[in-house]
Amino acid sequence: MNKREGRLAKQNKLRQLLLSSPYVLWSIGFIILPLVMVVYYGLTSRDGGGFTLENLKLIWEPTHRATLILSVQLSVISTILCLLIAYPLALALRSLRLKSNGFVILLFMLPMWMNFLLRTIAWQNILEKNGVINMLLSAVGLPKLNIINTPTAIVLGMVYDFLPFMIIPIYNVLSKIGDDVIQAAADLGANYFQILWRVILPLSKPGIVSGLTMVFVPSLTTFVISDILGGGNILLIGKVIEQKFKMANDWNAGCGLSLVLMVFIFICMAIVQKYDKDSEGTSVW
Amino acid sequence: MVKRLIQKGYIGLVIVFLYAPILVLMVLSFNGSKYRSKWGGFTFKWYHELLENEKILNALWTTLLLALLSALLATMLGTLAAVAMNRMKKLPKAIMMSITNIPILNSEIVIGISMMLLYFAISFSLGFTSVLLALTAAHMPYVILNVLPKLRQTSRSTYEAALDLGASPVFAFFKIVLPDIFPGVLSGFMLAFTLALDDFVITHFTKDAKVSTLSTVIYAETRRGIEPEIYALSTIMFTVVLVLLIVMNRMKASAAKKLAEQQK
């Protein structure tokens, strides 16, 4: 009997190994190893391949530093704007009391079926000198706005493209908060703002955190939005990296700058991990 | 009452914001002028010319194929991975969970660059397969995160009962576990497909000159002006998806109604 149990346990172990190994191997090959390559290129010199910190120091060059600062500024602004737009929206959606989350997620995912480059290009039409907004403004006799090819246009593009990534995680968390919790707070004498500040907000923290990172990281690293709405004269750090690979063919410099960006990304990951312990990442989507 | 009106108005406002560019693109697909910023009268011309534009149709085919194959691969491997992770002990599970989160939190440009460097290091030539694998790797974590919560909700005892009754583990998985987790698998697949369809950055870094998707064609044309046929194609794609979703929703609703009547 004991022998048989031992064999069964062994069999189970083998089965688990067989089941786990494909993904473990896959993630080593396609997640870990590629990142190791970035670190390797980022820390070696272009000619010869010895260890060097030169590629990392590139970020301190005045032009690169200014680019990084501008990128951080614009992405922080658009992340905050996304939060300010998405949170009241998620609250309003919650109060509709829909039976399933499916509809809301669909509504905000559907635009993705139109290519995002095209949708960003469409903003040129809306924002440009003789575009939709200025046409409307002059129709009611207001002065024209000059938004296109400014940092404002880039921020608008970022908010537009990444807003769904803020809405969905926050809505997912809010829709799971039970009415009884809120009623309990109300019964104990809390007014609307106290309920919002001391009950709903703390409970929705995981959604907010994952929304913040889902917007901040792509905004920080985009090169497409600034290409299209910045008119090519506003350089963001993502564009600098892209040019190092596609134009200058200096992979080591590109990887060095990517490593600097990855520091920001890792900080975000650490924050998410901290808040994500019990939900095991499900709040991301 | 007023509060409700404000809430609904606000939701409407955000929806207008999100769908306004789509409306602009739809209008542009009927624009008689070749130039984006000039209105040249209403026309169906671009829809006719789309059928003869081989470059765009090829790009569409490649895009759909890449999205479908990468989503299928990501779904199969991701579901397997989720099943394996669900059974892991605490520490290995936590480690794998962190690794799974990397592609989600990482930026697309770093994913694209890192995959390109990997291909270069193992002298794997860039092309369709390299893009396919990169997209699969980037989107598999979304499948895993959609399947894992469903797996946690399924009861292990039903699966074990099937084993006791003589089912093989594989048979029991397809008969017992898969139907339970299927909603998660499906939404993971849809997410992976949508993300792959819309991808530009990862494709941009892992393709060679021969592969072109809709995104890469559009990006190449942003400076000198988009061919209006692309607006026509996107309008068709968007409308098809919209109609499909509405039909599916109707079908679901009527099926639910029927079921309710039967239960009466």
Coordinates of C-alpha atoms in Angstrom, one line a residue:
Chain A
M1 CA 0.0 0.0 0.0
N2 CA 2.7 2.4 1.0
K3 CA 4.7 1.5 -2.0
R4 CA 1.7 2.3 -4.2
E5 CA 1.1 5.7 -2.5
G6 CA 4.8 6.5 -3.1
R7 CA 4.5 5.6 -6.7
L8 CA 1.4 7.8 -7.0
A9 CA 3.1 10.7 -5.4
K10 CA 6.0 10.3 -7.8
Q11 CA 3.6 10.1 -10.7
N12 CA 1.9 13.3 -9.6
K13 CA 5.2 15.1 -9.2
L14 CA 6.2 14.0 -12.7
R15 CA 2.9 15.2 -14.1
Q16 CA 3.2 18.6 -12.4
L17 CA 6.8 18.9 -13.9
L18 CA 5.5 18.0 -17.3
L19 CA 2.7 20.5 -17.0
S20 CA 4.8 23.3 -15.7
S21 CA 7.9 22.9 -17.8
P22 CA 6.5 24.4 -21.1
Y23 CA 5.7 27.7 -19.5
V24 CA 8.8 27.9 -17.4
L25 CA 10.9 27.3 -20.4
W26 CA 8.9 29.7 -22.5
S27 CA 9.2 32.5 -19.9
I28 CA 12.9 31.9 -19.6
G29 CA 13.3 32.0 -23.4
F30 CA 10.9 34.8 -24.3
I31 CA 10.7 37.0 -21.2
I32 CA 13.9 36.7 -19.2
L33 CA 16.5 36.1 -21.9
P34 CA 15.4 39.0 -24.1
L35 CA 15.7 41.4 -21.1
V36 CA 19.1 40.0 -20.3
M37 CA 20.1 40.9 -23.9
V38 CA 19.0 44.5 -23.3
V39 CA 21.1 44.6 -20.1
Y40 CA 24.1 43.0 -21.9
Y41 CA 24.0 45.5 -24.8
G42 CA 23.3 48.4 -22.5
L43 CA 26.4 47.7 -20.4
T44 CA 28.9 46.9 -23.2
S45 CA 30.7 49.2 -25.6
R46 CA 29.8 49.3 -29.2
D47 CA 33.3 48.5 -30.5
G48 CA 34.9 45.4 -28.8
G49 CA 32.2 44.6 -26.3
G50 CA 33.9 45.4 -23.0
F51 CA 32.0 46.4 -19.9
T52 CA 31.1 50.1 -19.8
L53 CA 28.8 52.6 -18.3
E54 CA 29.0 55.0 -21.2
N55 CA 25.6 54.0 -22.6
L56 CA 23.9 54.7 -19.3
K57 CA 25.7 58.1 -19.0
L58 CA 24.2 59.1 -22.3
I59 CA 21.1 60.1 -20.5
W60 CA 23.0 63.0 -18.8
E61 CA 23.8 64.6 -22.1
P62 CA 21.8 67.9 -22.1
T63 CA 19.6 67.0 -25.0
H64 CA 18.8 63.5 -23.8
R65 CA 18.2 64.8 -20.3
A66 CA 15.8 67.4 -21.5
T67 CA 14.0 64.8 -23.5
L68 CA 13.7 62.5 -20.6
I69 CA 12.4 65.3 -18.3
L70 CA 9.8 66.4 -20.9
S71 CA 8.7 62.7 -21.4
V72 CA 8.3 62.3 -17.6
Q73 CA 6.4 65.6 -17.4
L74 CA 4.0 64.8 -20.2
S75 CA 3.4 61.3 -19.1
V76 CA 2.8 62.3 -15.4
I77 CA 0.3 65.0 -16.6
S78 CA -1.6 62.6 -18.8
T79 CA -1.7 59.9 -16.2
I80 CA -3.2 62.3 -13.7
L81 CA -5.7 63.5 -16.2
C82 CA -6.7 60.0 -17.0
L83 CA -7.3 59.3 -13.3
L84 CA -9.3 62.5 -12.9
I85 CA -11.5 61.5 -15.9
A86 CA -11.7 57.8 -15.3
Y87 CA -12.5 57.8 -11.6
P88 CA -15.8 59.8 -11.7
L89 CA -16.6 57.8 -14.9
A90 CA -16.2 54.5 -13.1
L91 CA -18.3 55.8 -10.2
A92 CA -21.0 56.8 -12.6
L93 CA -20.8 53.5 -14.4
R94 CA -21.1 51.6 -11.1
S95 CA -24.2 53.5 -10.2
L96 CA -25.9 52.3 -13.4
R97 CA -25.8 48.8 -11.8
L98 CA -25.3 46.8 -15.0
K99 CA -25.8 43.1 -14.6
S100 CA -22.4 42.2 -16.1
N101 CA -19.1 44.0 -16.6
G102 CA -19.0 42.7 -20.2
F103 CA -20.9 45.6 -21.7
V104 CA -18.7 48.3 -20.1
I105 CA -15.5 46.6 -21.0
L106 CA -16.8 46.2 -24.6
L107 CA -17.8 49.8 -24.9
F108 CA -14.3 51.0 -24.0
M109 CA -12.4 48.3 -25.9
L110 CA -14.4 48.7 -29.1
P111 CA -12.4 51.7 -30.3
M112 CA -9.3 49.5 -30.4
W113 CA -10.8 47.8 -33.5
M114 CA -10.0 50.9 -35.4
N115 CA -6.2 51.1 -35.7
F116 CA -4.7 53.3 -33.0
L117 CA -2.4 55.0 -35.4
L118 CA -5.4 56.0 -37.5
R119 CA -7.3 57.2 -34.5
T120 CA -4.4 59.3 -33.4
I121 CA -4.1 60.7 -37.0
A122 CA -7.8 61.6 -36.8
W123 CA -6.9 63.9 -33.9
Q124 CA -4.9 65.9 -36.4
N125 CA -8.1 66.6 -38.2
I126 CA -9.9 67.6 -35.1
L127 CA -7.1 69.8 -33.7
E128 CA -5.5 71.4 -36.8
K129 CA -5.7 75.0 -37.8
N130 CA -8.8 74.5 -39.9
G131 CA -9.9 71.4 -38.0
V132 CA -13.1 70.4 -36.4
I133 CA -12.6 72.2 -33.1
N134 CA -11.5 75.5 -34.7
M135 CA -14.4 75.3 -37.1
L136 CA -16.8 75.0 -34.2
L137 CA -15.1 77.8 -32.3
S138 CA -15.2 80.2 -35.2
A139 CA -18.8 79.3 -35.9
V140 CA -19.8 80.6 -32.4
G141 CA -17.4 83.6 -32.8
L142 CA -14.6 82.4 -30.5
P143 CA -10.9 82.8 -31.4
K144 CA -9.1 79.8 -32.9
L145 CA -7.0 77.5 -30.7
N146 CA -3.5 76.5 -31.8
I147 CA -3.1 73.1 -30.3
I148 CA -1.6 70.9 -33.0
N149 CA 2.2 70.2 -32.8
T150 CA 2.3 71.4 -29.2
P151 CA 2.9 69.4 -26.0
T152 CA -0.8 69.9 -25.3
A153 CA -1.7 67.9 -28.4
I154 CA 0.7 65.1 -27.3
V155 CA -0.9 65.0 -23.8
L156 CA -4.3 64.9 -25.4
G157 CA -3.2 62.0 -27.6
M158 CA -1.8 60.1 -24.6
V159 CA -5.0 60.6 -22.6
Y160 CA -7.1 59.5 -25.6
D161 CA -5.1 56.4 -26.4
F162 CA -4.6 55.1 -22.8
L163 CA -7.8 56.2 -21.0
P164 CA -9.4 52.8 -21.4
F165 CA -6.5 51.2 -19.5
M166 CA -7.4 53.5 -16.6
I167 CA -11.2 53.0 -16.8
I168 CA -11.3 49.2 -16.9
P169 CA -9.3 48.3 -13.9
I170 CA -10.9 51.0 -11.7
Y171 CA -14.4 50.0 -12.9
N172 CA -13.6 46.4 -12.2
V173 CA -12.7 47.1 -8.6
L174 CA -15.6 49.5 -8.0
S175 CA -18.2 47.2 -9.4
K176 CA -17.1 44.6 -6.9
I177 CA -17.6 46.8 -3.8
G178 CA -20.8 45.6 -2.2
D179 CA -23.7 48.0 -1.5
D180 CA -23.9 46.7 2.1
V181 CA -20.5 48.2 2.8
I182 CA -21.7 51.6 1.6
Q183 CA -25.0 51.3 3.4
A184 CA -23.2 50.4 6.6
A185 CA -21.2 53.5 6.3
A186 CA -24.3 55.6 5.6
D187 CA -26.1 54.0 8.6
L188 CA -23.2 55.0 10.8
G189 CA -23.7 58.6 9.8
A190 CA -21.2 59.1 7.0
N191 CA -22.1 61.7 4.4
Y192 CA -21.5 61.1 0.6
F193 CA -18.0 62.6 0.6
Q194 CA -17.0 60.7 3.8
I195 CA -18.1 57.4 2.2
L196 CA -16.2 58.3 -1.0
W197 CA -13.0 59.3 0.8
R198 CA -12.9 56.7 3.6
V199 CA -14.7 53.7 2.2
I200 CA -14.8 53.6 -1.6
L201 CA -11.4 55.2 -2.3
P202 CA -9.3 52.9 0.0
L203 CA -11.2 49.8 -1.4
S204 CA -10.4 50.8 -5.0
K205 CA -6.7 51.3 -4.4
P206 CA -5.6 48.2 -6.3
G207 CA -7.6 49.3 -9.4
I208 CA -6.1 52.8 -9.2
V209 CA -2.6 51.5 -8.9
S210 CA -2.9 49.2 -11.9
G211 CA -4.6 51.9 -13.9
L212 CA -1.8 54.4 -13.1
T213 CA 0.9 52.0 -14.3
M214 CA -1.1 50.9 -17.3
V215 CA -1.2 54.6 -18.4
F216 CA 2.1 55.9 -17.2
V217 CA 4.4 53.3 -18.7
P218 CA 3.1 53.5 -22.3
S219 CA 2.8 57.3 -22.1
L220 CA 6.4 57.5 -20.9
T221 CA 7.8 55.3 -23.7
T222 CA 5.6 56.2 -26.7
F223 CA 7.2 57.5 -29.9
V224 CA 4.2 57.2 -32.1
I225 CA 1.9 59.8 -30.5
S226 CA 4.6 62.5 -30.5
D227 CA 5.4 61.6 -34.1
I228 CA 1.8 62.2 -35.2
L229 CA 0.6 65.0 -32.9
G230 CA 3.9 66.7 -32.1
G231 CA 4.7 67.4 -35.7
G232 CA 8.2 65.8 -35.4
N233 CA 9.7 68.8 -33.6
I234 CA 9.0 67.6 -30.1
L235 CA 11.2 64.7 -29.2
L236 CA 10.3 62.2 -26.5
I237 CA 12.6 59.6 -25.0
G238 CA 10.9 56.7 -26.8
K239 CA 11.6 58.4 -30.1
V240 CA 15.3 58.8 -29.2
I241 CA 15.5 55.1 -28.5
E242 CA 13.7 54.2 -31.7
Q243 CA 16.1 56.4 -33.7
K244 CA 19.1 54.8 -32.0
F245 CA 17.9 51.4 -33.4
K246 CA 16.3 52.3 -36.7
M247 CA 18.4 55.3 -37.9
A248 CA 21.7 55.5 -36.0
N249 CA 22.1 51.7 -35.8
D250 CA 23.7 52.2 -32.3
W251 CA 22.1 49.3 -30.4
N252 CA 24.3 49.7 -27.3
A253 CA 23.2 53.4 -26.9
G254 CA 19.6 52.4 -27.5
C255 CA 19.8 49.7 -24.9
G256 CA 21.6 52.0 -22.4
L257 CA 18.7 54.5 -22.7
S258 CA 16.2 51.6 -22.5
L259 CA 17.8 50.5 -19.2
V260 CA 17.2 54.0 -17.8
L261 CA 13.5 53.7 -18.8
M262 CA 13.3 50.3 -17.3
V263 CA 14.3 51.7 -13.9
F264 CA 11.0 53.7 -14.0
I265 CA 9.2 50.6 -15.2
F266 CA 10.6 48.5 -12.4
I267 CA 9.6 51.1 -9.8
C268 CA 6.0 50.8 -11.2
M269 CA 6.2 47.0 -11.0
A270 CA 7.3 47.1 -7.4
I271 CA 4.4 49.4 -6.5
V272 CA 1.9 47.1 -8.3
Q273 CA 3.3 44.0 -6.6
K274 CA 2.9 45.7 -3.2
Y275 CA -0.8 46.4 -3.8
D276 CA -1.5 43.3 -5.9
K277 CA -0.8 40.7 -3.3
D278 CA -4.3 39.3 -2.8
S279 CA -5.8 40.0 -6.2
E280 CA -2.9 38.2 -7.9
G281 CA -2.9 40.6 -10.8
T282 CA -6.5 40.0 -11.8
S283 CA -7.3 43.7 -11.4
V284 CA -5.1 44.6 -14.4
W285 CA -7.9 43.7 -16.7
Chain B
M1 CA -32.7 62.7 -10.3
V2 CA -30.4 65.6 -11.3
K3 CA -27.4 63.6 -10.1
R4 CA -28.4 60.7 -12.3
L5 CA -28.7 63.1 -15.3
I6 CA -25.2 64.5 -14.6
Q7 CA -23.8 61.0 -14.3
K8 CA -25.3 59.9 -17.6
G9 CA -24.3 63.1 -19.3
Y10 CA -20.7 62.6 -18.1
I11 CA -20.6 59.0 -19.4
G12 CA -21.9 60.3 -22.7
L13 CA -19.2 62.9 -22.9
V14 CA -16.4 60.5 -22.4
I15 CA -17.9 58.2 -25.0
V16 CA -18.1 61.1 -27.4
F17 CA -14.4 61.8 -26.7
L18 CA -13.5 58.1 -27.4
Y19 CA -15.5 57.7 -30.5
A20 CA -15.1 61.2 -32.1
P21 CA -11.9 60.2 -34.0
I22 CA -13.6 57.1 -35.3
L23 CA -16.4 59.2 -36.6
V24 CA -13.9 61.5 -38.3
L25 CA -12.2 58.5 -40.0
M26 CA -15.6 57.2 -41.2
V27 CA -16.4 60.6 -42.7
L28 CA -12.9 60.7 -44.3
S29 CA -13.6 57.3 -46.0
F30 CA -16.4 59.0 -48.1
N31 CA -14.3 62.1 -48.8
G32 CA -13.9 62.8 -52.5
S33 CA -10.6 64.6 -52.0
K34 CA -7.4 62.6 -51.6
Y35 CA -6.2 65.0 -48.9
R36 CA -7.2 64.6 -45.3
S37 CA -7.9 68.2 -44.5
K38 CA -10.0 69.0 -47.6
W39 CA -13.6 68.0 -48.2
G40 CA -14.1 67.0 -51.8
G41 CA -17.7 65.9 -51.8
F42 CA -19.3 62.5 -51.0
T43 CA -18.0 59.4 -52.8
F44 CA -17.8 55.6 -52.6
K45 CA -14.7 55.7 -54.8
W46 CA -12.3 54.5 -52.1
Y47 CA -14.4 51.4 -51.3
H48 CA -14.1 50.4 -55.0
E49 CA -10.4 51.2 -55.2
L50 CA -9.8 49.3 -52.0
L51 CA -10.6 46.0 -53.8
E52 CA -7.8 46.6 -56.2
N53 CA -5.2 47.9 -53.8
E54 CA -3.1 44.8 -53.3
K55 CA -0.7 46.5 -50.9
I56 CA -3.4 47.2 -48.4
L57 CA -5.2 43.9 -48.9
N58 CA -1.9 42.0 -48.4
A59 CA -1.3 44.0 -45.2
L60 CA -4.8 43.2 -44.0
W61 CA -4.3 39.5 -44.6
T62 CA -1.0 39.5 -42.8
T63 CA -2.5 41.5 -39.9
L64 CA -5.4 39.2 -39.5
L65 CA -3.3 36.1 -39.8
L66 CA -0.8 37.4 -37.2
A67 CA -3.5 38.4 -34.8
L68 CA -5.4 35.1 -35.2
L69 CA -2.4 32.8 -34.9
S70 CA -0.7 34.7 -32.1
A71 CA -4.0 34.8 -30.2
L72 CA -4.5 31.1 -30.7
L73 CA -1.0 30.3 -29.6
A74 CA -1.2 32.6 -26.6
T75 CA -4.5 31.1 -25.6
M76 CA -3.3 27.5 -25.8
L77 CA 0.0 28.0 -24.1
G78 CA -1.5 30.5 -21.6
T79 CA -4.3 28.2 -20.5
L80 CA -1.8 25.4 -20.1
A81 CA 0.4 27.8 -18.1
A82 CA -2.5 28.8 -15.9
V83 CA -3.4 25.2 -15.1
A84 CA 0.2 24.5 -14.2
M85 CA 0.5 27.7 -12.1
N86 CA -2.7 27.0 -10.3
R87 CA -1.2 23.7 -9.0
M88 CA 2.2 25.1 -8.0
K89 CA 3.3 25.6 -4.4
K90 CA 3.3 29.1 -3.0
L91 CA 6.8 30.2 -3.8
P92 CA 7.2 28.9 -7.3
K93 CA 3.7 30.3 -8.0
A94 CA 4.7 33.7 -6.7
I95 CA 7.9 33.7 -8.8
M96 CA 6.0 32.7 -12.0
M97 CA 3.3 35.3 -11.2
S98 CA 5.9 38.1 -11.1
I99 CA 7.5 36.9 -14.4
T100 CA 4.0 36.8 -16.0
N101 CA 3.5 40.4 -14.9
I102 CA 6.7 41.6 -16.7
P103 CA 5.3 41.8 -20.3
I104 CA 2.1 43.5 -19.1
L105 CA 3.9 46.2 -17.2
N106 CA 6.9 46.5 -19.5
S107 CA 6.7 49.0 -22.3
E108 CA 6.1 47.8 -25.8
I109 CA 9.3 49.4 -27.1
V110 CA 11.4 47.5 -24.6
I111 CA 9.6 44.2 -25.5
G112 CA 10.1 44.9 -29.2
I113 CA 13.8 45.8 -28.8
S114 CA 14.5 42.9 -26.5
M115 CA 12.9 40.3 -28.8
M116 CA 14.8 41.8 -31.7
L117 CA 18.1 41.4 -29.8
L118 CA 17.2 37.8 -28.9
Y119 CA 16.5 36.9 -32.5
F120 CA 19.8 38.5 -33.5
A121 CA 21.7 36.6 -30.8
I122 CA 20.4 33.2 -31.9
S123 CA 20.6 34.3 -35.6
F124 CA 16.9 33.7 -36.1
S125 CA 16.0 35.7 -39.2
L126 CA 13.3 38.4 -38.9
G127 CA 10.1 37.8 -40.7
F128 CA 6.5 36.6 -40.2
T129 CA 7.5 33.9 -37.6
S130 CA 9.6 36.4 -35.5
V131 CA 6.7 38.8 -35.3
L132 CA 4.3 36.0 -34.5
L133 CA 6.4 34.7 -31.6
A134 CA 7.0 38.2 -30.2
L135 CA 3.2 39.0 -30.3
T136 CA 2.5 35.6 -28.6
A137 CA 5.0 36.3 -25.9
A138 CA 3.7 39.8 -25.3
H139 CA 0.1 38.8 -25.0
M140 CA 0.1 35.4 -23.3
P141 CA 0.2 37.0 -19.8
Y142 CA -3.2 38.5 -20.5
V143 CA -4.6 35.1 -21.2
I144 CA -3.1 33.7 -18.0
L145 CA -4.6 36.5 -15.9
N146 CA -8.0 35.9 -17.4
V147 CA -7.9 32.1 -16.9
L148 CA -6.4 31.9 -13.4
P149 CA -9.3 33.4 -11.5
K150 CA -11.7 31.1 -13.3
L151 CA -9.5 28.1 -12.4
R152 CA -9.6 29.1 -8.8
Q153 CA -13.4 29.1 -8.8
T154 CA -13.6 25.5 -10.2
S155 CA -13.9 22.8 -7.7
R156 CA -11.1 20.3 -7.7
S157 CA -13.3 17.5 -6.4
T158 CA -15.3 17.2 -9.7
Y159 CA -12.1 16.8 -11.5
E160 CA -10.9 14.2 -9.0
A161 CA -14.3 12.4 -9.2
A162 CA -13.8 12.1 -13.0
L163 CA -10.4 10.6 -12.4
D164 CA -11.8 8.1 -9.9
L165 CA -14.4 7.1 -12.5
G166 CA -11.6 6.2 -14.8
A167 CA -11.1 9.3 -16.9
S168 CA -7.6 10.1 -18.0
P169 CA -6.3 13.5 -16.8
V170 CA -6.4 14.9 -20.3
F171 CA -10.0 13.6 -20.9
A172 CA -11.1 15.0 -17.5
F173 CA -9.5 18.3 -18.3
F174 CA -11.4 18.7 -21.6
K175 CA -14.7 17.4 -20.2
I176 CA -14.7 18.9 -16.7
V177 CA -12.3 21.8 -16.3
L178 CA -12.3 23.4 -19.7
P179 CA -16.1 24.0 -19.8
D180 CA -15.8 25.7 -16.4
I181 CA -13.0 28.0 -17.3
F182 CA -14.2 28.6 -20.9
P183 CA -15.4 32.2 -20.4
G184 CA -12.0 33.2 -19.1
V185 CA -10.2 31.4 -22.0
L186 CA -12.5 33.1 -24.5
S187 CA -12.0 36.6 -23.0
G188 CA -8.3 36.0 -22.9
F189 CA -8.3 35.0 -26.6
M190 CA -10.4 38.1 -27.5
L191 CA -8.0 40.3 -25.6
A192 CA -4.9 38.8 -27.2
F193 CA -6.5 39.1 -30.6
T194 CA -7.5 42.7 -30.2
L195 CA -4.1 43.7 -28.8
A196 CA -2.3 41.9 -31.7
L197 CA -4.6 43.5 -34.3
D198 CA -3.8 46.9 -33.0
D199 CA -0.1 46.4 -32.4
F200 CA 2.5 48.6 -34.1
V201 CA 5.5 48.9 -31.9
I202 CA 6.4 45.2 -31.3
T203 CA 5.8 44.4 -35.0
H204 CA 7.9 47.5 -36.0
F205 CA 11.0 46.1 -34.2
T206 CA 10.6 42.4 -35.0
K207 CA 9.7 42.4 -38.7
D208 CA 11.9 42.6 -41.8
A209 CA 11.1 44.7 -44.9
K210 CA 9.0 42.0 -46.4
V211 CA 6.4 41.8 -43.7
S212 CA 3.9 44.6 -43.6
T213 CA 0.8 44.9 -41.5
L214 CA -1.9 47.6 -41.5
S215 CA -0.1 49.4 -38.7
T216 CA 3.3 49.5 -40.4
V217 CA 1.7 50.6 -43.7
I218 CA -0.1 53.4 -41.9
Y219 CA 3.0 54.5 -40.0
A220 CA 5.0 54.6 -43.2
E221 CA 2.3 56.8 -44.7
T222 CA 1.8 59.3 -41.8
R223 CA 4.2 61.8 -43.3
R224 CA 3.2 61.8 -47.0
G225 CA -0.5 61.2 -46.3
I226 CA -2.7 58.2 -45.8
E227 CA -4.2 56.5 -48.8
P228 CA -8.0 57.0 -48.4
E229 CA -8.5 53.3 -49.1
I230 CA -7.2 52.7 -45.6
Y231 CA -10.1 54.8 -44.1
A232 CA -12.5 52.7 -46.1
L233 CA -11.0 49.5 -44.9
S234 CA -11.1 50.6 -41.3
T235 CA -14.7 51.7 -41.6
I236 CA -15.6 48.3 -42.9
M237 CA -13.7 46.4 -40.2
F238 CA -15.2 48.6 -37.4
T239 CA -18.7 48.2 -38.8
V240 CA -18.4 44.5 -39.2
V241 CA -17.2 44.1 -35.6
L242 CA -20.0 46.4 -34.3
V243 CA -22.7 44.5 -36.1
L244 CA -21.3 41.1 -35.0
L245 CA -21.3 42.3 -31.4
I246 CA -24.8 43.6 -31.6
V247 CA -26.1 40.3 -33.2
M248 CA -24.2 38.2 -30.6
N249 CA -25.8 40.3 -27.8
R250 CA -29.3 39.9 -29.3
M251 CA -28.8 36.2 -29.6
K252 CA -27.6 35.9 -26.0
A253 CA -30.6 38.0 -24.8
S254 CA -33.1 35.9 -26.7
A255 CA -31.5 32.7 -25.5
A256 CA -31.8 33.9 -21.9
K257 CA -35.4 34.8 -22.5
K258 CA -36.2 31.4 -23.9
L259 CA -34.6 29.7 -21.0
A260 CA -36.6 31.8 -18.6
E261 CA -39.8 30.9 -20.4
Q262 CA -39.0 27.2 -20.3
Q263 CA -38.4 27.4 -16.6
K264 CA -41.8 28.8 -16.1

